[in-house]
Amino acid sequence: MLYMHDLWVNWFEGEENGYNVCRFHEWRKEDGIELVDQIPLLLVTNELFNFIENDLQDLPLPLLQDVHRKTYMKKNQERQTVEYAAVLTDGEDVIVFDTLGYTLPVKKSRLIPRQERLVFEMVQGKKPASYSIEESVLKEHHILSLAPAKMAGLTRRERQLKQLLMMALDQLKNSDHPEEIRYWLTEWDPDQYPYLKQLTNEEAWDLLYEGTCKGWTSLHEELCEKLVKGQPFFETIWQGENQHVSHKINSQN
């Protein structure tokens, strides 16, 4: 078995979509970066890599057995054993997982570029390990778990705010005031105003969702800010992301 040493990881917990496991260039100084002393490296099939990167389902039992207690973290100069963790690659991309003792990849991380390159060097010329995936329910994307294509090209901040916008829209759809949907559709797309009377709440909702789930623009940002106003939980997320932007701007000046 191949092993890697002294890896820097930035864990993203409970993420089922790989686009939320941020690449190194999107790591933030307030993220909790940790040092892995030793961890197994596995070359796997593209199918298994995608399954682990973009889902939160049980991992193949033979894979868990192969990596059991072979990872060590360094914390306060002490070496701590990790139940199930590994670096995985399909030869094209790299991800790290830690199950926190469970059987699914609860925590995921990317690697820094230098260590990614080392992964590709170490597996060059080798054949992928064969682990069969149990028949699982086909993953469905929805408003609270958008398809990767709808997040493509967005920055970490934009992805976070887009998810926040989708949460606010989902709450709006299921609220006791569905007539508000028409108001927000007009805010989003004033050209729809003449046709609003002809639309049912469902049709208005579909237009609003289909419009906002594509890309990210200043219009998205404005709608998101207005929708979350007065909702403490949502406002906290909004302020956190915008606070990060102000820190970044200040550090560049």
Short mmCIF file of C-alpha atoms in Angstrom, two decimals:
data_model
loop_
_atom_site.label_atom_id
_atom_site.label_comp_id
_atom_site.label_asym_id
_atom_site.label_seq_id
_atom_site.Cartn_x
_atom_site.Cartn_y
_atom_site.Cartn_z
CA MET A 1 0.00 0.00 0.00
CA LEU A 2 1.16 3.52 -0.81
CA TYR A 3 1.39 6.11 1.96
CA MET A 4 1.71 9.89 2.01
CA HIS A 5 3.21 11.95 4.82
CA ASP A 6 2.90 15.49 6.19
CA LEU A 7 -0.21 16.49 4.26
CA TRP A 8 -2.09 19.74 4.82
CA VAL A 9 -5.86 19.23 4.75
CA ASN A 10 -8.79 21.61 5.01
CA TRP A 11 -11.83 19.55 5.99
CA PHE A 12 -15.30 20.32 4.66
CA GLU A 13 -17.82 18.37 6.70
CA GLY A 14 -21.08 16.82 5.49
CA GLU A 15 -20.62 17.97 1.90
CA GLU A 16 -22.27 15.70 -0.65
CA ASN A 17 -21.19 17.81 -3.65
CA GLY A 18 -17.57 18.01 -4.68
CA TYR A 19 -17.88 21.66 -5.69
CA ASN A 20 -18.20 22.54 -2.00
CA VAL A 21 -14.92 20.83 -1.14
CA CYS A 22 -12.83 23.88 -1.96
CA ARG A 23 -9.64 23.82 -3.99
CA PHE A 24 -6.47 25.17 -2.40
CA HIS A 25 -6.76 28.62 -4.05
CA GLU A 26 -10.11 29.09 -2.25
CA TRP A 27 -8.88 28.15 1.22
CA ARG A 28 -9.30 30.93 3.77
CA LYS A 29 -7.04 31.86 6.64
CA GLU A 30 -9.89 31.22 9.10
CA ASP A 31 -10.33 27.64 7.84
CA GLY A 32 -9.11 24.96 10.24
CA ILE A 33 -6.10 23.59 8.35
CA GLU A 34 -4.74 20.35 9.88
CA LEU A 35 -1.60 18.29 9.42
CA VAL A 36 -1.85 14.59 8.57
CA ASP A 37 1.23 12.66 9.66
CA GLN A 38 0.55 9.55 7.55
CA ILE A 39 -2.33 8.44 5.31
CA PRO A 40 -2.89 5.66 2.73
CA LEU A 41 -3.08 6.59 -0.95
CA LEU A 42 -5.41 4.61 -3.22
CA LEU A 43 -5.74 4.69 -6.99
CA VAL A 44 -9.40 3.95 -7.75
CA THR A 45 -11.70 3.89 -10.75
CA ASN A 46 -13.25 7.07 -12.06
CA GLU A 47 -16.68 5.70 -11.09
CA LEU A 48 -15.73 5.16 -7.45
CA PHE A 49 -13.91 8.51 -7.26
CA ASN A 50 -17.02 10.37 -8.46
CA PHE A 51 -19.19 8.37 -6.06
CA ILE A 52 -17.08 9.42 -3.07
CA GLU A 53 -16.47 13.00 -4.23
CA ASN A 54 -20.11 13.75 -5.02
CA ASP A 55 -22.16 11.74 -2.54
CA LEU A 56 -22.52 10.81 1.11
CA GLN A 57 -23.24 7.10 0.92
CA ASP A 58 -21.61 4.08 2.54
CA LEU A 59 -18.14 3.28 1.24
CA PRO A 60 -17.24 -0.24 0.02
CA LEU A 61 -16.44 -2.41 3.03
CA PRO A 62 -13.16 -3.81 1.53
CA LEU A 63 -11.92 -0.22 1.05
CA LEU A 64 -12.69 0.61 4.68
CA GLN A 65 -10.92 -2.55 5.81
CA ASP A 66 -7.85 -1.74 3.71
CA VAL A 67 -7.40 1.72 5.27
CA HIS A 68 -8.53 0.87 8.81
CA ARG A 69 -6.42 2.69 11.42
CA LYS A 70 -3.62 3.41 8.96
CA THR A 71 -3.92 7.19 9.19
CA TYR A 72 -2.28 9.32 11.88
CA MET A 73 -2.98 12.99 12.61
CA LYS A 74 -0.61 15.31 14.46
CA LYS A 75 -2.29 17.33 17.19
CA ASN A 76 -0.36 19.16 19.90
CA GLN A 77 2.74 17.11 19.08
CA GLU A 78 0.74 13.91 19.65
CA ARG A 79 0.07 11.23 17.04
CA GLN A 80 -3.60 10.26 16.92
CA THR A 81 -4.96 7.25 15.05
CA VAL A 82 -7.84 7.79 12.61
CA GLU A 83 -10.32 4.96 12.04
CA TYR A 84 -11.00 5.32 8.32
CA ALA A 85 -9.30 7.88 6.07
CA ALA A 86 -7.42 7.91 2.77
CA VAL A 87 -6.24 9.98 -0.15
CA LEU A 88 -8.04 8.90 -3.33
CA THR A 89 -7.21 9.58 -6.95
CA ASP A 90 -8.50 8.36 -10.29
CA GLY A 91 -5.34 9.64 -11.96
CA GLU A 92 -7.02 12.92 -12.92
CA ASP A 93 -8.17 14.43 -9.63
CA VAL A 94 -7.52 14.00 -5.90
CA ILE A 95 -9.66 14.02 -2.77
CA VAL A 96 -9.09 13.07 0.87
CA PHE A 97 -11.79 11.63 3.12
CA ASP A 98 -12.24 10.88 6.82
CA THR A 99 -15.34 8.98 7.98
CA LEU A 100 -15.08 10.09 11.65
CA GLY A 101 -15.45 6.40 12.48
CA TYR A 102 -18.60 5.93 10.40
CA THR A 103 -18.83 4.19 7.02
CA LEU A 104 -19.43 7.23 4.83
CA PRO A 105 -17.07 10.11 3.86
CA VAL A 106 -18.21 12.67 6.42
CA LYS A 107 -15.19 14.96 5.94
CA LYS A 108 -13.51 15.72 2.63
CA SER A 109 -10.55 17.84 1.63
CA ARG A 110 -8.42 18.78 -1.37
CA LEU A 111 -4.63 18.96 -1.28
CA ILE A 112 -2.18 21.75 -1.96
CA PRO A 113 -0.88 21.67 -5.59
CA ARG A 114 2.58 20.33 -4.74
CA GLN A 115 1.08 17.38 -2.88
CA GLU A 116 -1.45 16.78 -5.68
CA ARG A 117 1.41 16.49 -8.16
CA LEU A 118 3.12 14.01 -5.84
CA VAL A 119 -0.06 11.88 -5.83
CA PHE A 120 -0.04 11.64 -9.63
CA GLU A 121 3.67 10.73 -9.63
CA MET A 122 3.14 7.99 -7.03
CA VAL A 123 0.32 6.26 -8.92
CA GLN A 124 1.82 6.58 -12.40
CA GLY A 125 1.85 3.24 -14.23
CA LYS A 126 -0.27 1.52 -11.55
CA LYS A 127 -3.68 -0.08 -12.00
CA PRO A 128 -6.70 1.16 -10.03
CA ALA A 129 -7.85 -0.96 -7.09
CA SER A 130 -11.12 -2.75 -7.73
CA TYR A 131 -13.80 -1.93 -5.17
CA SER A 132 -17.39 -2.60 -6.13
CA ILE A 133 -20.03 -0.05 -5.20
CA GLU A 134 -23.19 -1.50 -3.73
CA GLU A 135 -26.28 -0.74 -5.72
CA SER A 136 -27.34 2.65 -4.49
CA VAL A 137 -30.12 5.10 -5.07
CA LEU A 138 -29.31 7.38 -7.98
CA LYS A 139 -28.45 10.81 -6.61
CA GLU A 140 -30.98 13.49 -7.43
CA HIS A 141 -30.11 17.17 -7.48
CA HIS A 142 -32.65 19.67 -6.23
CA ILE A 143 -32.95 23.28 -5.06
CA LEU A 144 -30.93 22.65 -1.89
CA SER A 145 -28.35 20.53 -3.73
CA LEU A 146 -27.86 22.07 -7.16
CA ALA A 147 -26.30 20.13 -10.01
CA PRO A 148 -22.58 20.85 -10.58
CA ALA A 149 -23.34 22.58 -13.90
CA LYS A 150 -25.32 25.24 -12.00
CA MET A 151 -22.29 26.00 -9.82
CA ALA A 152 -19.65 25.80 -12.56
CA GLY A 153 -17.32 28.79 -12.75
CA LEU A 154 -18.46 30.34 -9.47
CA THR A 155 -16.12 31.38 -6.65
CA ARG A 156 -16.44 29.99 -3.13
CA ARG A 157 -18.29 33.12 -2.03
CA GLU A 158 -20.66 32.98 -5.01
CA ARG A 159 -21.44 29.31 -4.39
CA GLN A 160 -22.18 30.03 -0.72
CA LEU A 161 -24.47 32.94 -1.58
CA LYS A 162 -26.18 30.98 -4.33
CA GLN A 163 -26.95 28.21 -1.85
CA LEU A 164 -28.24 30.86 0.55
CA LEU A 165 -30.47 32.29 -2.19
CA MET A 166 -31.83 28.81 -2.94
CA MET A 167 -32.55 28.23 0.76
CA ALA A 168 -34.44 31.53 0.92
CA LEU A 169 -36.39 30.70 -2.26
CA ASP A 170 -37.26 27.25 -0.95
CA GLN A 171 -38.54 28.82 2.27
CA LEU A 172 -40.56 31.31 0.21
CA LYS A 173 -42.14 28.52 -1.84
CA ASN A 174 -43.23 26.68 1.31
CA SER A 175 -44.34 29.76 3.25
CA ASP A 176 -47.88 30.74 4.23
CA HIS A 177 -47.72 33.64 1.75
CA PRO A 178 -47.21 32.13 -1.71
CA GLU A 179 -48.55 35.33 -3.28
CA GLU A 180 -45.19 36.91 -2.36
CA ILE A 181 -43.62 34.83 -5.12
CA ARG A 182 -45.13 37.22 -7.70
CA TYR A 183 -43.59 40.20 -5.92
CA TRP A 184 -40.13 38.62 -5.91
CA LEU A 185 -40.47 37.55 -9.53
CA THR A 186 -41.08 41.20 -10.43
CA GLU A 187 -38.04 42.21 -8.35
CA TRP A 188 -35.98 39.64 -10.26
CA ASP A 189 -37.43 40.26 -13.72
CA PRO A 190 -39.55 43.44 -14.03
CA ASP A 191 -40.43 42.47 -17.62
CA GLN A 192 -42.69 39.73 -16.19
CA TYR A 193 -44.94 42.28 -14.46
CA PRO A 194 -47.51 42.62 -17.31
CA TYR A 195 -48.04 38.85 -17.33
CA LEU A 196 -48.22 38.24 -13.58
CA LYS A 197 -52.02 38.10 -13.45
CA GLN A 198 -51.99 35.29 -15.97
CA LEU A 199 -49.56 33.19 -13.90
CA THR A 200 -50.42 30.74 -11.16
CA ASN A 201 -48.20 30.73 -8.08
CA GLU A 202 -46.57 27.55 -9.39
CA GLU A 203 -45.82 29.12 -12.78
CA ALA A 204 -44.42 32.26 -11.13
CA TRP A 205 -42.28 30.09 -8.88
CA ASP A 206 -40.94 28.07 -11.85
CA LEU A 207 -39.95 31.26 -13.68
CA LEU A 208 -38.21 32.63 -10.59
CA TYR A 209 -36.34 29.38 -9.89
CA GLU A 210 -35.32 28.72 -13.51
CA GLY A 211 -34.01 32.27 -13.80
CA THR A 212 -32.04 32.36 -10.57
CA CYS A 213 -30.49 28.88 -10.70
CA LYS A 214 -28.33 29.84 -13.70
CA GLY A 215 -24.99 31.52 -13.07
CA TRP A 216 -24.37 34.34 -10.60
CA THR A 217 -24.67 38.07 -11.28
CA SER A 218 -25.21 41.35 -9.42
CA LEU A 219 -28.96 40.73 -9.88
CA HIS A 220 -28.65 37.44 -7.98
CA GLU A 221 -26.75 39.26 -5.26
CA GLU A 222 -29.36 42.01 -4.93
CA LEU A 223 -32.24 39.53 -4.79
CA CYS A 224 -30.43 37.42 -2.19
CA GLU A 225 -29.74 40.44 0.03
CA LYS A 226 -33.39 41.53 -0.09
CA LEU A 227 -34.77 38.05 0.52
CA VAL A 228 -32.67 37.34 3.60
CA LYS A 229 -33.26 40.71 5.25
CA GLY A 230 -34.89 40.33 8.67
CA GLN A 231 -34.08 36.60 8.94
CA PRO A 232 -31.29 36.23 11.51
CA PHE A 233 -29.98 32.82 10.41
CA PHE A 234 -29.83 33.77 6.73
CA GLU A 235 -28.45 37.25 7.52
CA THR A 236 -25.59 35.71 9.51
CA ILE A 237 -24.51 33.67 6.48
CA TRP A 238 -24.85 36.71 4.22
CA GLN A 239 -22.80 38.93 6.53
CA GLY A 240 -20.15 36.24 6.98
CA GLU A 241 -19.53 35.97 3.25
CA ASN A 242 -19.46 39.73 2.75
CA GLN A 243 -17.23 40.23 5.77
CA HIS A 244 -14.75 37.88 4.13
CA VAL A 245 -14.78 40.02 0.97
CA SER A 246 -14.07 43.21 2.97
CA HIS A 247 -11.15 41.46 4.75
CA LYS A 248 -9.75 40.39 1.38
CA ILE A 249 -10.03 43.90 -0.06
CA ASN A 250 -8.36 45.42 3.03
CA SER A 251 -5.50 42.93 2.86
CA GLN A 252 -4.87 43.83 -0.79
CA ASN A 253 -4.69 47.60 -0.10
#
